[in-house]
Amino acid sequence: MLAGDVNGTARIAFKQSSFPSRRVCQTAIIVGLTTQLTEEHAMKASVFHLATQREVPADAEIVSHQLMLRTGMIRKLTSGIYTWTPLGLKVLRKVEQVVREEMDRADSLEMLMPSVQPAELWQETGRWDDFGPLLLKMSDRAGREFAFGPTHEEVITEFARAEVRSYKQLPICFYQIQTKFRDEIRPRFGVMRAREFLMKDGYSFHIDEDCMGRYYQVMYDTYTRIFERLELKFKAVTADSGAIGGAVSHEFHVLADSGEDQIAHVPGGDYASNVELAEAVAQGERAEATEEMRLVDTPNAKTIADLVEGFDLPIEKTVKTLVVEGSEESGHDFIALLVRGDHELNAVKAEKLPQVASPLRMAGEEEIRKAIGAGPGSLGPAKLPIPCIVDRQVALMSDFGAGANIDDKHYFGINWGRDVDLPEVADIRNVVAGDPASDGSGHLELIRGIEVGHIFQLGRKYSESMNAVVMDENGRAIHPAMGCYGIGVSRIVAAAIEQNHDDKGIIWPEPMAPFDVVILPMNAKKSHRVRELADQLYEQLGQAGLQVLLDDRPLRPGVMFADAELIGIPHQLVIGDRGLDNGIVEYRRRGGENHEIKIDEIRNWIDNLNG
RNA sequence: CGGGGUGUAGCGCAGCCUGGUAGCGCAACUGCUUUGGGAGCAGUAGGUCGUAGGUUCAAAUCCUGCCACCCCGACCA
């Protein structure tokens, strides 16, 4: 059809002259020319689905979400649920493959578990209720209940209790890369916090804690290698294990200012922790009292800021009193928590206090009035009718000011012991920049990160609740210790963009770029030699094992440049008559230096690139 | 779930207050010109105005319910 078309457009002519078009490939299938079909690296823009957009979609807040939509990597189907387009999938698969290779290297065994899981399994561990509304529940025609798996501890433990019966089979680790669903209350930022997402989850089984600990270290190293291979700037931090359970846990964060998590670390040192967990160490010693405690009228002082401005009180001499719901075992409806005026309460730490209800709930104004007799702006430790726990730093304060538990009145010059008995002391605040690290290694700096991996030493939580047992050397049935290891594969794609972009678009780390090289022929329609060299390079690069995109679309140069930069292809070759006159093609490194390559040196250049 | 906001062409928006048969930019399609940084001209196509009801001679516009989506808070890979 194309061959004899004298009046055919240049576009058709160009396609015709190049490497197998879609039509030719189909023919090749028929005649069995499979060698050409294995050329899956190579792709022409004219047969690919490039769907870039110039305008920024209105509801995309962060850069990665905007760029993923503008490049056409993803399309939203509904809230928190996205289609990965051919372009986006190429990136996702690359990340997946690095994860797979490193997991395999650590002797972890890939498998695939069901995403639809029966309710009974979740009821066994109690998580059918504990997981709460995050669990997407559904029922079949017979009314039996199921959940779409948000994680797979139950399924793997069920699998292991049937398959793994002897210590001789241990240790063993299984993993899968699979779509998960968590019905997040508020999905946002595109695939960064989606409801449906791609996750690598791994689970290991061990005869004892010792072995679990050793394999945990193997996974720690594996994760480190994964993020190094992906060329991301990241940090491993000690973390809270949250709903999954277990004692020891580390999170892996891709560092980016837009990250939702705060990390406390010692610059240049080993200490790094999620702020949720970072221990706040009290500094200094309590000074002698120099003032008398006095009741002061503070009619308009409802906040710490009012107090500081209106009464010339240094913020380090003020105390915030927060009222939270008490736990059942505390025997009280409400508990007061005190932190210094310039500090913040740490909810994770507070929740772990036995007196405090979990999850943490702040008391409302009405509840506070009923329990204390004054409003939230006038609370303090003196003459407080409910139990009280103070932060370590608060315990070291002297001559400080706090509410008097009478509306519009504060006590100034309060001193522990003399005026008020020192209540229970605990670490309940967030660390701030400059605090000493709890290991004494230096002073903390706070940075932001995106959590892309989390490893846990689970222990026997699941093997016990689901009664998975193996026989040990002495013929006794024991519950194996478990570890679990997650990586947010789809989130990594977004996190990588957050960390690597400029005003023109994405700057992919090479290992996850959708294509290695793009060929941009200038004015190919008119220039036979441009077309010829483009085709030749396309073939050579493909045969060299590089994933190459030939932009054979009949477009103006500006559009081609803009697309190549937006999509973020690391290496660009610009072929034009201007360069050919001088025997060169132009090479551009996305986000880096440009230079010229002599045409007769291209072969070397390609070999170099590939090596 | 609580608080706020928005639903009009694939994307971004105007029109609504003051009811009168729906418009702009980008994208798409056709033709000609143009071709080293998101072209120009001419033409074409595309919309149950989220949805259901109500008021009215007449509803994108006014009223009510519902739905969806987005933003701020607690959760997570």
GROMACS .gro file of C-alpha atoms in nm, chain A residues 51-485:
model
  435
   51ALA     CA    1   0.050   1.183   2.478
   52THR     CA    2   0.227   1.482   2.629
   53GLN     CA    3   0.036   1.786   2.740
   54ARG     CA    4   0.154   2.140   2.755
   55GLU     CA    5  -0.086   2.257   3.022
   56VAL     CA    6  -0.066   2.161   3.387
   57PRO     CA    7  -0.375   1.977   3.509
   58ALA     CA    8  -0.550   2.187   3.771
   59ASP     CA    9  -0.576   1.928   4.044
   60ALA     CA   10  -0.211   1.819   4.046
   61GLU     CA   11  -0.042   1.978   4.344
   62ILE     CA   12   0.311   1.848   4.341
   63VAL     CA   13   0.569   1.840   4.065
   64SER     CA   14   0.582   1.464   4.022
   65HIS     CA   15   0.206   1.439   3.983
   66GLN     CA   16   0.202   1.725   3.734
   67LEU     CA   17   0.487   1.580   3.530
   68MET     CA   18   0.346   1.229   3.532
   69LEU     CA   19   0.023   1.367   3.390
   70ARG     CA   20   0.191   1.601   3.145
   71THR     CA   21   0.422   1.332   3.010
   72GLY     CA   22   0.124   1.100   2.986
   73MET     CA   23   0.279   0.835   3.214
   74ILE     CA   24  -0.040   0.797   3.410
   75ARG     CA   25  -0.407   0.881   3.372
   76LYS     CA   26  -0.653   0.899   3.656
   77LEU     CA   27  -0.946   0.663   3.641
   78THR     CA   28  -1.099   0.776   3.968
   79SER     CA   29  -0.981   0.907   4.302
   80GLY     CA   30  -0.653   0.739   4.395
   81ILE     CA   31  -0.669   0.493   4.105
   82TYR     CA   32  -0.452   0.535   3.798
   83THR     CA   33  -0.387   0.376   3.461
   84TRP     CA   34  -0.020   0.334   3.375
   85THR     CA   35   0.025   0.417   3.008
   86PRO     CA   36   0.286   0.244   2.791
   87LEU     CA   37   0.533   0.520   2.871
   88GLY     CA   38   0.472   0.509   3.247
   89LEU     CA   39   0.477   0.132   3.253
   90LYS     CA   40   0.825   0.129   3.101
   91VAL     CA   41   0.951   0.320   3.404
   92LEU     CA   42   0.752   0.115   3.652
   93ARG     CA   43   0.890  -0.206   3.504
   94LYS     CA   44   1.247  -0.081   3.531
   95VAL     CA   45   1.209  -0.007   3.899
   96GLU     CA   46   1.038  -0.341   3.947
   97GLN     CA   47   1.322  -0.520   3.774
   98VAL     CA   48   1.592  -0.366   3.992
   99VAL     CA   49   1.392  -0.461   4.301
  100ARG     CA   50   1.342  -0.814   4.167
  101GLU     CA   51   1.708  -0.867   4.085
  102GLU     CA   52   1.823  -0.754   4.427
  103MET     CA   53   1.562  -0.959   4.611
  104ASP     CA   54   1.663  -1.265   4.410
  105ARG     CA   55   2.025  -1.196   4.492
  106ALA     CA   56   1.931  -1.211   4.863
  107ASP     CA   57   1.783  -1.560   4.809
  108SER     CA   58   1.431  -1.433   4.844
  109LEU     CA   59   1.185  -1.633   4.632
  110GLU     CA   60   0.937  -1.458   4.407
  111MET     CA   61   0.579  -1.576   4.415
  112LEU     CA   62   0.237  -1.426   4.353
  113MET     CA   63  -0.038  -1.428   4.611
  114PRO     CA   64  -0.406  -1.352   4.556
  115SER     CA   65  -0.519  -0.994   4.591
  116VAL     CA   66  -0.865  -1.105   4.701
  117GLN     CA   67  -0.850  -1.261   5.046
  118PRO     CA   68  -1.117  -1.428   5.260
  119ALA     CA   69  -1.237  -1.248   5.572
  120GLU     CA   70  -1.172  -1.551   5.795
  121LEU     CA   71  -0.798  -1.511   5.747
  122TRP     CA   72  -0.812  -1.153   5.867
  123GLN     CA   73  -1.040  -1.243   6.152
  124GLU     CA   74  -0.781  -1.492   6.275
  125THR     CA   75  -0.532  -1.213   6.341
  126GLY     CA   76  -0.796  -0.964   6.448
  127ARG     CA   77  -0.702  -0.728   6.169
  128TRP     CA   78  -1.042  -0.757   5.997
  129ASP     CA   79  -1.148  -0.498   6.255
  130ASP     CA   80  -0.812  -0.349   6.354
  131PHE     CA   81  -0.721  -0.245   6.003
  132GLY     CA   82  -1.039  -0.041   5.998
  133PRO     CA   83  -1.181   0.137   5.696
  134LEU     CA   84  -0.845   0.114   5.518
  135LEU     CA   85  -0.946  -0.239   5.429
  136LEU     CA   86  -1.156  -0.259   5.114
  137LYS     CA   87  -1.420  -0.519   5.187
  138MET     CA   88  -1.649  -0.697   4.946
  139SER     CA   89  -1.865  -1.004   4.929
  140ASP     CA   90  -1.926  -1.274   4.673
  141ARG     CA   91  -2.259  -1.404   4.543
  142ALA     CA   92  -2.300  -1.629   4.844
  143GLY     CA   93  -2.250  -1.337   5.076
  144ARG     CA   94  -1.907  -1.454   5.191
  145GLU     CA   95  -1.684  -1.164   5.286
  146PHE     CA   96  -1.350  -1.078   5.131
  147ALA     CA   97  -1.093  -0.804   5.142
  148PHE     CA   98  -0.877  -0.670   4.861
  149GLY     CA   99  -0.532  -0.722   5.006
  150PRO     CA  100  -0.364  -0.412   5.150
  151THR     CA  101  -0.072  -0.633   5.262
  152HIS     CA  102  -0.015  -1.007   5.285
  153GLU     CA  103   0.099  -1.117   5.631
  154GLU     CA  104  -0.210  -1.332   5.671
  155VAL     CA  105  -0.185  -1.498   5.333
  156ILE     CA  106   0.185  -1.572   5.357
  157THR     CA  107   0.147  -1.709   5.709
  158GLU     CA  108  -0.138  -1.930   5.591
  159PHE     CA  109   0.085  -2.043   5.305
  160ALA     CA  110   0.382  -2.105   5.532
  161ARG     CA  111   0.192  -2.301   5.792
  162ALA     CA  112   0.094  -2.545   5.521
  163GLU     CA  113   0.424  -2.556   5.333
  164VAL     CA  114   0.697  -2.504   5.589
  165ARG     CA  115   0.702  -2.778   5.852
  166SER     CA  116   1.065  -2.828   5.945
  167TYR     CA  117   1.355  -2.622   6.071
  168LYS     CA  118   1.545  -2.773   5.778
  169GLN     CA  119   1.342  -2.550   5.545
  170LEU     CA  120   1.441  -2.238   5.737
  171PRO     CA  121   1.533  -1.965   5.694
  172ILE     CA  122   1.317  -1.889   5.393
  173CYS     CA  123   1.194  -1.566   5.241
  174PHE     CA  124   0.914  -1.514   4.989
  175TYR     CA  125   0.828  -1.198   4.805
  176GLN     CA  126   0.591  -1.069   4.541
  177ILE     CA  127   0.542  -0.758   4.336
  178GLN     CA  128   0.176  -0.692   4.324
  179THR     CA  129  -0.106  -0.443   4.319
  180LYS     CA  130  -0.234  -0.355   4.664
  181PHE     CA  131  -0.538  -0.159   4.767
  182ARG     CA  132  -0.571   0.057   5.075
  183ASP     CA  133  -0.881   0.268   5.100
  184GLU     CA  134  -0.691   0.578   5.211
  185ILE     CA  135  -0.908   0.842   5.367
  186ARG     CA  136  -0.752   1.100   5.146
  187PRO     CA  137  -0.560   0.985   4.843
  188ARG     CA  138  -0.347   1.261   4.694
  189PHE     CA  139  -0.040   1.352   4.494
  190GLY     CA  140  -0.115   1.106   4.214
  191VAL     CA  141   0.055   0.770   4.258
  192MET     CA  142   0.250   0.907   4.555
  193ARG     CA  143  -0.038   0.831   4.788
  194ALA     CA  144  -0.278   0.633   4.576
  195ARG     CA  145  -0.535   0.384   4.694
  196GLU     CA  146  -0.429   0.127   4.438
  197PHE     CA  147  -0.052   0.096   4.414
  198LEU     CA  148   0.224  -0.143   4.320
  199MET     CA  149   0.420  -0.284   4.609
  200LYS     CA  150   0.696  -0.533   4.662
  201ASP     CA  151   0.628  -0.718   4.984
  202GLY     CA  152   0.853  -0.986   5.127
  203TYR     CA  153   0.820  -1.212   5.430
  204SER     CA  154   1.088  -1.421   5.594
  205PHE     CA  155   1.063  -1.710   5.841
  206HIS     CA  156   1.328  -1.806   6.095
  207ILE     CA  157   1.391  -2.060   6.364
  208ASP     CA  158   1.488  -1.789   6.613
  209GLU     CA  159   1.526  -1.416   6.666
  210ASP     CA  160   1.896  -1.433   6.601
  211CYS     CA  161   1.849  -1.560   6.251
  212MET     CA  162   1.569  -1.311   6.194
  213GLY     CA  163   1.803  -1.033   6.298
  214ARG     CA  164   2.075  -1.149   6.061
  215TYR     CA  165   1.838  -1.171   5.766
  216TYR     CA  166   1.698  -0.831   5.859
  217GLN     CA  167   2.049  -0.697   5.805
  218VAL     CA  168   2.064  -0.873   5.467
  219MET     CA  169   1.740  -0.698   5.371
  220TYR     CA  170   1.873  -0.367   5.499
  221ASP     CA  171   2.173  -0.409   5.271
  222THR     CA  172   1.951  -0.524   4.985
  223TYR     CA  173   1.735  -0.214   5.016
  224THR     CA  174   2.044   0.003   5.029
  225ARG     CA  175   2.166  -0.158   4.707
  226ILE     CA  176   1.827  -0.112   4.539
  227PHE     CA  177   1.816   0.260   4.605
  228GLU     CA  178   2.181   0.300   4.513
  229ARG     CA  179   2.120   0.123   4.183
  230LEU     CA  180   1.824   0.349   4.117
  231GLU     CA  181   2.060   0.642   4.177
  232LEU     CA  182   1.832   0.806   4.431
  233LYS     CA  183   1.943   1.018   4.723
  234PHE     CA  184   1.798   0.834   5.019
  235LYS     CA  185   1.834   0.772   5.388
  236ALA     CA  186   1.753   0.475   5.611
  237VAL     CA  187   1.602   0.578   5.942
  238THR     CA  188   1.483   0.403   6.254
  239ALA     CA  189   1.107   0.407   6.258
  240ASP     CA  190   0.786   0.331   6.437
  241SER     CA  191   0.641  -0.003   6.330
  242GLY     CA  192   0.282   0.124   6.340
  243ALA     CA  193  -0.008  -0.106   6.258
  244ILE     CA  194   0.206  -0.387   6.114
  245GLY     CA  195   0.353  -0.457   6.458
  246GLY     CA  196   0.696  -0.575   6.567
  247ALA     CA  197   0.989  -0.425   6.749
  248VAL     CA  198   1.278  -0.320   6.525
  249SER     CA  199   1.201  -0.132   6.207
  250HIS     CA  200   1.367   0.093   5.953
  251GLU     CA  201   1.219   0.314   5.688
  252PHE     CA  202   1.394   0.408   5.365
  253HIS     CA  203   1.326   0.762   5.252
  254VAL     CA  204   1.393   0.932   4.923
  255LEU     CA  205   1.505   1.280   5.021
  256ALA     CA  206   1.291   1.560   4.879
  257ASP     CA  207   1.165   1.888   5.016
  258SER     CA  208   0.811   1.793   4.925
  259GLY     CA  209   0.831   1.476   5.137
  260GLU     CA  210   0.556   1.420   5.389
  261ASP     CA  211   0.784   1.273   5.654
  262GLN     CA  212   1.034   1.452   5.871
  263ILE     CA  213   1.367   1.290   5.940
  264ALA     CA  214   1.600   1.382   6.225
  265HIS     CA  215   1.964   1.305   6.153
  266VAL     CA  216   2.313   1.404   6.249
  267PRO     CA  217   2.483   1.552   5.940
  268GLY     CA  218   2.777   1.335   5.848
  269GLY     CA  219   2.692   1.088   6.124
  270ASP     CA  220   2.511   0.758   6.152
  271TYR     CA  221   2.213   0.872   6.355
  272ALA     CA  222   1.891   0.902   6.153
  273SER     CA  223   1.537   0.856   6.275
  274ASN     CA  224   1.186   0.938   6.176
  275VAL     CA  225   1.078   1.235   6.387
  276GLU     CA  226   0.787   1.020   6.505
  277LEU     CA  227   1.036   0.804   6.690
  278ALA     CA  228   1.340   1.028   6.748
  279GLU     CA  229   1.409   1.047   7.119
  280ALA     CA  230   1.410   1.399   7.258
  281VAL     CA  231   1.684   1.440   7.511
  282ALA     CA  232   1.645   1.705   7.780
  283GLN     CA  233   1.917   1.968   7.779
  284GLY     CA  234   2.070   2.155   8.072
  285GLU     CA  235   1.981   2.145   8.437
  286ARG     CA  236   1.703   2.301   8.632
  287ALA     CA  237   1.800   2.649   8.755
  288GLU     CA  238   1.729   2.766   9.107
  289ALA     CA  239   1.401   2.948   9.162
  290THR     CA  240   1.443   3.325   9.160
  291GLU     CA  241   1.080   3.434   9.143
  292GLU     CA  242   0.773   3.390   9.356
  293MET     CA  243   0.472   3.223   9.199
  294ARG     CA  244   0.205   3.486   9.133
  295LEU     CA  245  -0.141   3.489   8.976
  296VAL     CA  246  -0.159   3.729   8.682
  297ASP     CA  247  -0.463   3.860   8.493
  298THR     CA  248  -0.417   3.767   8.128
  299PRO     CA  249  -0.750   3.859   7.970
  300ASN     CA  250  -0.657   3.828   7.604
  301ALA     CA  251  -0.385   3.565   7.622
  302LYS     CA  252  -0.524   3.248   7.466
  303THR     CA  253  -0.211   3.125   7.297
  304ILE     CA  254   0.156   3.096   7.374
  305ALA     CA  255   0.224   3.373   7.124
  306ASP     CA  256  -0.016   3.607   7.310
  307LEU     CA  257   0.162   3.531   7.633
  308VAL     CA  258   0.507   3.592   7.489
  309GLU     CA  259   0.410   3.920   7.322
  310GLY     CA  260   0.175   4.058   7.584
  311PHE     CA  261   0.373   3.979   7.899
  312ASP     CA  262   0.734   3.989   7.790
  313LEU     CA  263   0.781   3.625   7.879
  314PRO     CA  264   1.051   3.431   7.687
  315ILE     CA  265   0.888   3.140   7.501
  316GLU     CA  266   1.129   2.901   7.678
  317LYS     CA  267   0.960   3.004   8.004
  318THR     CA  268   0.610   2.905   7.885
  319VAL     CA  269   0.432   2.572   7.899
  320LYS     CA  270   0.161   2.431   7.671
  321THR     CA  271  -0.100   2.213   7.836
  322LEU     CA  272  -0.274   1.967   7.605
  323VAL     CA  273  -0.568   1.758   7.718
  324VAL     CA  274  -0.614   1.414   7.566
  325GLU     CA  275  -0.845   1.124   7.626
  326GLY     CA  276  -0.727   0.887   7.900
  327SER     CA  277  -0.697   0.512   7.851
  328GLU     CA  278  -0.928   0.269   8.027
  329GLU     CA  279  -0.650   0.148   8.252
  330SER     CA  280  -0.569   0.504   8.360
  331GLY     CA  281  -0.912   0.527   8.524
  332HIS     CA  282  -0.945   0.886   8.405
  333ASP     CA  283  -1.143   1.040   8.122
  334PHE     CA  284  -0.870   1.290   8.044
  335ILE     CA  285  -0.497   1.331   8.090
  336ALA     CA  286  -0.298   1.655   8.060
  337LEU     CA  287   0.029   1.654   7.864
  338LEU     CA  288   0.276   1.939   7.909
  339VAL     CA  289   0.538   2.050   7.659
  340ARG     CA  290   0.742   2.369   7.649
  341GLY     CA  291   0.575   2.658   7.465
  342ASP     CA  292   0.800   2.630   7.160
  343HIS     CA  293   0.777   2.249   7.138
  344GLU     CA  294   0.523   2.019   6.973
  345LEU     CA  295   0.352   1.716   7.113
  346ASN     CA  296   0.455   1.390   6.945
  347ALA     CA  297   0.137   1.188   6.893
  348VAL     CA  298   0.315   0.855   6.840
  349LYS     CA  299   0.504   0.888   7.167
  350ALA     CA  300   0.198   1.010   7.358
  351GLU     CA  301  -0.010   0.719   7.234
  352LYS     CA  302   0.238   0.472   7.377
  353LEU     CA  303   0.193   0.604   7.731
  354PRO     CA  304  -0.022   0.358   7.927
  355GLN     CA  305  -0.240   0.638   8.065
  356VAL     CA  306  -0.324   0.773   7.721
  357ALA     CA  307  -0.596   0.631   7.497
  358SER     CA  308  -0.485   0.493   7.164
  359PRO     CA  309  -0.549   0.630   6.908
  360LEU     CA  310  -0.471   0.969   7.050
  361ARG     CA  311  -0.769   1.201   7.074
  362MET     CA  312  -0.752   1.564   7.182
  363ALA     CA  313  -1.031   1.676   7.414
  364GLY     CA  314  -1.279   1.931   7.282
  365GLU     CA  315  -1.331   2.268   7.448
  366GLU     CA  316  -1.653   2.157   7.617
  367GLU     CA  317  -1.489   1.846   7.758
  368ILE     CA  318  -1.200   2.052   7.889
  369ARG     CA  319  -1.433   2.298   8.064
  370LYS     CA  320  -1.626   2.019   8.223
  371ALA     CA  321  -1.314   1.839   8.348
  372ILE     CA  322  -1.106   2.140   8.452
  373GLY     CA  323  -1.335   2.438   8.479
  374ALA     CA  324  -1.139   2.660   8.245
  375GLY     CA  325  -1.094   2.694   7.869
  376PRO     CA  326  -0.804   2.563   7.658
  377GLY     CA  327  -0.619   2.897   7.670
  378SER     CA  328  -0.582   2.902   8.047
  379LEU     CA  329  -0.457   2.556   8.146
  380GLY     CA  330  -0.152   2.466   8.348
  381PRO     CA  331  -0.006   2.221   8.601
  382ALA     CA  332  -0.085   2.422   8.917
  383LYS     CA  333  -0.406   2.308   9.091
  384LEU     CA  334  -0.490   2.083   8.796
  385PRO     CA  335  -0.775   1.842   8.878
  386ILE     CA  336  -0.670   1.573   8.625
  387PRO     CA  337  -0.353   1.360   8.604
  388CYS     CA  338  -0.064   1.518   8.426
  389ILE     CA  339   0.247   1.400   8.243
  390VAL     CA  340   0.525   1.646   8.160
  391ASP     CA  341   0.791   1.637   7.893
  392ARG     CA  342   1.150   1.584   8.002
  393GLN     CA  343   1.241   1.939   7.912
  394VAL     CA  344   0.945   2.079   8.104
  395ALA     CA  345   1.070   1.897   8.413
  396LEU     CA  346   1.387   2.108   8.396
  397MET     CA  347   1.211   2.442   8.372
  398SER     CA  348   1.211   2.703   8.648
  399ASP     CA  349   1.033   3.036   8.699
  400PHE     CA  350   0.793   2.948   8.418
  401GLY     CA  351   0.447   3.067   8.325
  402ALA     CA  352   0.139   2.852   8.258
  403GLY     CA  353  -0.238   2.877   8.275
  404ALA     CA  354  -0.395   2.888   8.619
  405ASN     CA  355  -0.693   2.667   8.528
  406ILE     CA  356  -0.905   2.978   8.579
  407ASP     CA  357  -1.025   3.164   8.268
  408ASP     CA  358  -0.807   3.465   8.179
  409LYS     CA  359  -0.551   3.397   8.450
  410HIS     CA  360  -0.197   3.254   8.440
  411TYR     CA  361   0.057   3.176   8.708
  412PHE     CA  362   0.403   3.319   8.647
  413GLY     CA  363   0.717   3.218   8.836
  414ILE     CA  364   0.613   2.855   8.881
  415ASN     CA  365   0.879   2.622   9.020
  416TRP     CA  366   0.857   2.244   9.049
  417GLY     CA  367   0.865   2.103   9.398
  418ARG     CA  368   0.811   2.435   9.570
  419ASP     CA  369   0.481   2.529   9.399
  420VAL     CA  370   0.369   2.213   9.226
  421ASP     CA  371   0.483   1.854   9.280
  422LEU     CA  372   0.671   1.731   8.977
  423PRO     CA  373   0.437   1.485   8.800
  424GLU     CA  374   0.539   1.188   8.589
  425VAL     CA  375   0.807   1.277   8.336
  426ALA     CA  376   0.819   1.129   7.986
  427ASP     CA  377   0.953   1.194   7.637
  428ILE     CA  378   0.644   1.326   7.461
  429ARG     CA  379   0.767   1.599   7.225
  430ASN     CA  380   0.902   1.617   6.872
  431VAL     CA  381   1.271   1.681   6.846
  432VAL     CA  382   1.369   2.014   6.694
  433ALA     CA  383   1.672   2.113   6.490
  434GLY     CA  384   1.975   2.154   6.714
  435ASP     CA  385   1.862   1.901   6.975
  436PRO     CA  386   2.133   1.655   7.079
  437ALA     CA  387   2.096   1.312   6.919
  438SER     CA  388   1.997   1.045   7.172
  439ASP     CA  389   2.315   0.849   7.096
  440GLY     CA  390   2.527   1.150   7.179
  441SER     CA  391   2.679   1.162   6.831
  442GLY     CA  392   2.601   1.525   6.761
  443HIS     CA  393   2.322   1.773   6.696
  444LEU     CA  394   2.013   1.699   6.492
  445GLU     CA  395   1.916   1.845   6.160
  446LEU     CA  396   1.563   1.800   6.024
  447ILE     CA  397   1.510   1.708   5.661
  448ARG     CA  398   1.214   1.583   5.458
  449GLY     CA  399   1.172   1.246   5.296
  450ILE     CA  400   0.930   1.026   5.105
  451GLU     CA  401   0.891   0.684   5.257
  452VAL     CA  402   0.956   0.427   4.983
  453GLY     CA  403   1.060   0.126   5.187
  454HIS     CA  404   0.996  -0.016   5.529
  455ILE     CA  405   1.147  -0.324   5.690
  456PHE     CA  406   1.024  -0.483   6.012
  457GLN     CA  407   1.130  -0.752   6.254
  458LEU     CA  408   0.785  -0.888   6.319
  459GLY     CA  409   0.874  -1.163   6.559
  460ARG     CA  410   0.600  -1.416   6.629
  461LYS     CA  411   0.295  -1.193   6.610
  462TYR     CA  412   0.150  -1.367   6.305
  463SER     CA  413   0.296  -1.713   6.348
  464GLU     CA  414   0.142  -1.724   6.696
  465SER     CA  415  -0.197  -1.572   6.620
  466MET     CA  416  -0.233  -1.799   6.316
  467ASN     CA  417  -0.058  -2.092   6.477
  468ALA     CA  418   0.204  -2.150   6.211
  469VAL     CA  419   0.453  -2.401   6.354
  470VAL     CA  420   0.766  -2.583   6.246
  471MET     CA  421   0.948  -2.871   6.411
  472ASP     CA  422   1.283  -2.777   6.559
  473GLU     CA  423   1.588  -3.003   6.595
  474ASN     CA  424   1.443  -3.154   6.909
  475GLY     CA  425   1.112  -3.240   6.749
  476ARG     CA  426   0.930  -2.963   6.931
  477ALA     CA  427   0.680  -2.742   6.755
  478ILE     CA  428   0.784  -2.378   6.759
  479HIS     CA  429   0.643  -2.060   6.609
  480PRO     CA  430   0.893  -1.921   6.358
  481ALA     CA  431   1.007  -1.561   6.393
  482MET     CA  432   0.916  -1.347   6.095
  483GLY     CA  433   1.041  -1.040   5.919
  484CYS     CA  434   0.854  -0.835   5.662
  485TYR     CA  435   0.991  -0.601   5.400
   0.00000   0.00000   0.00000
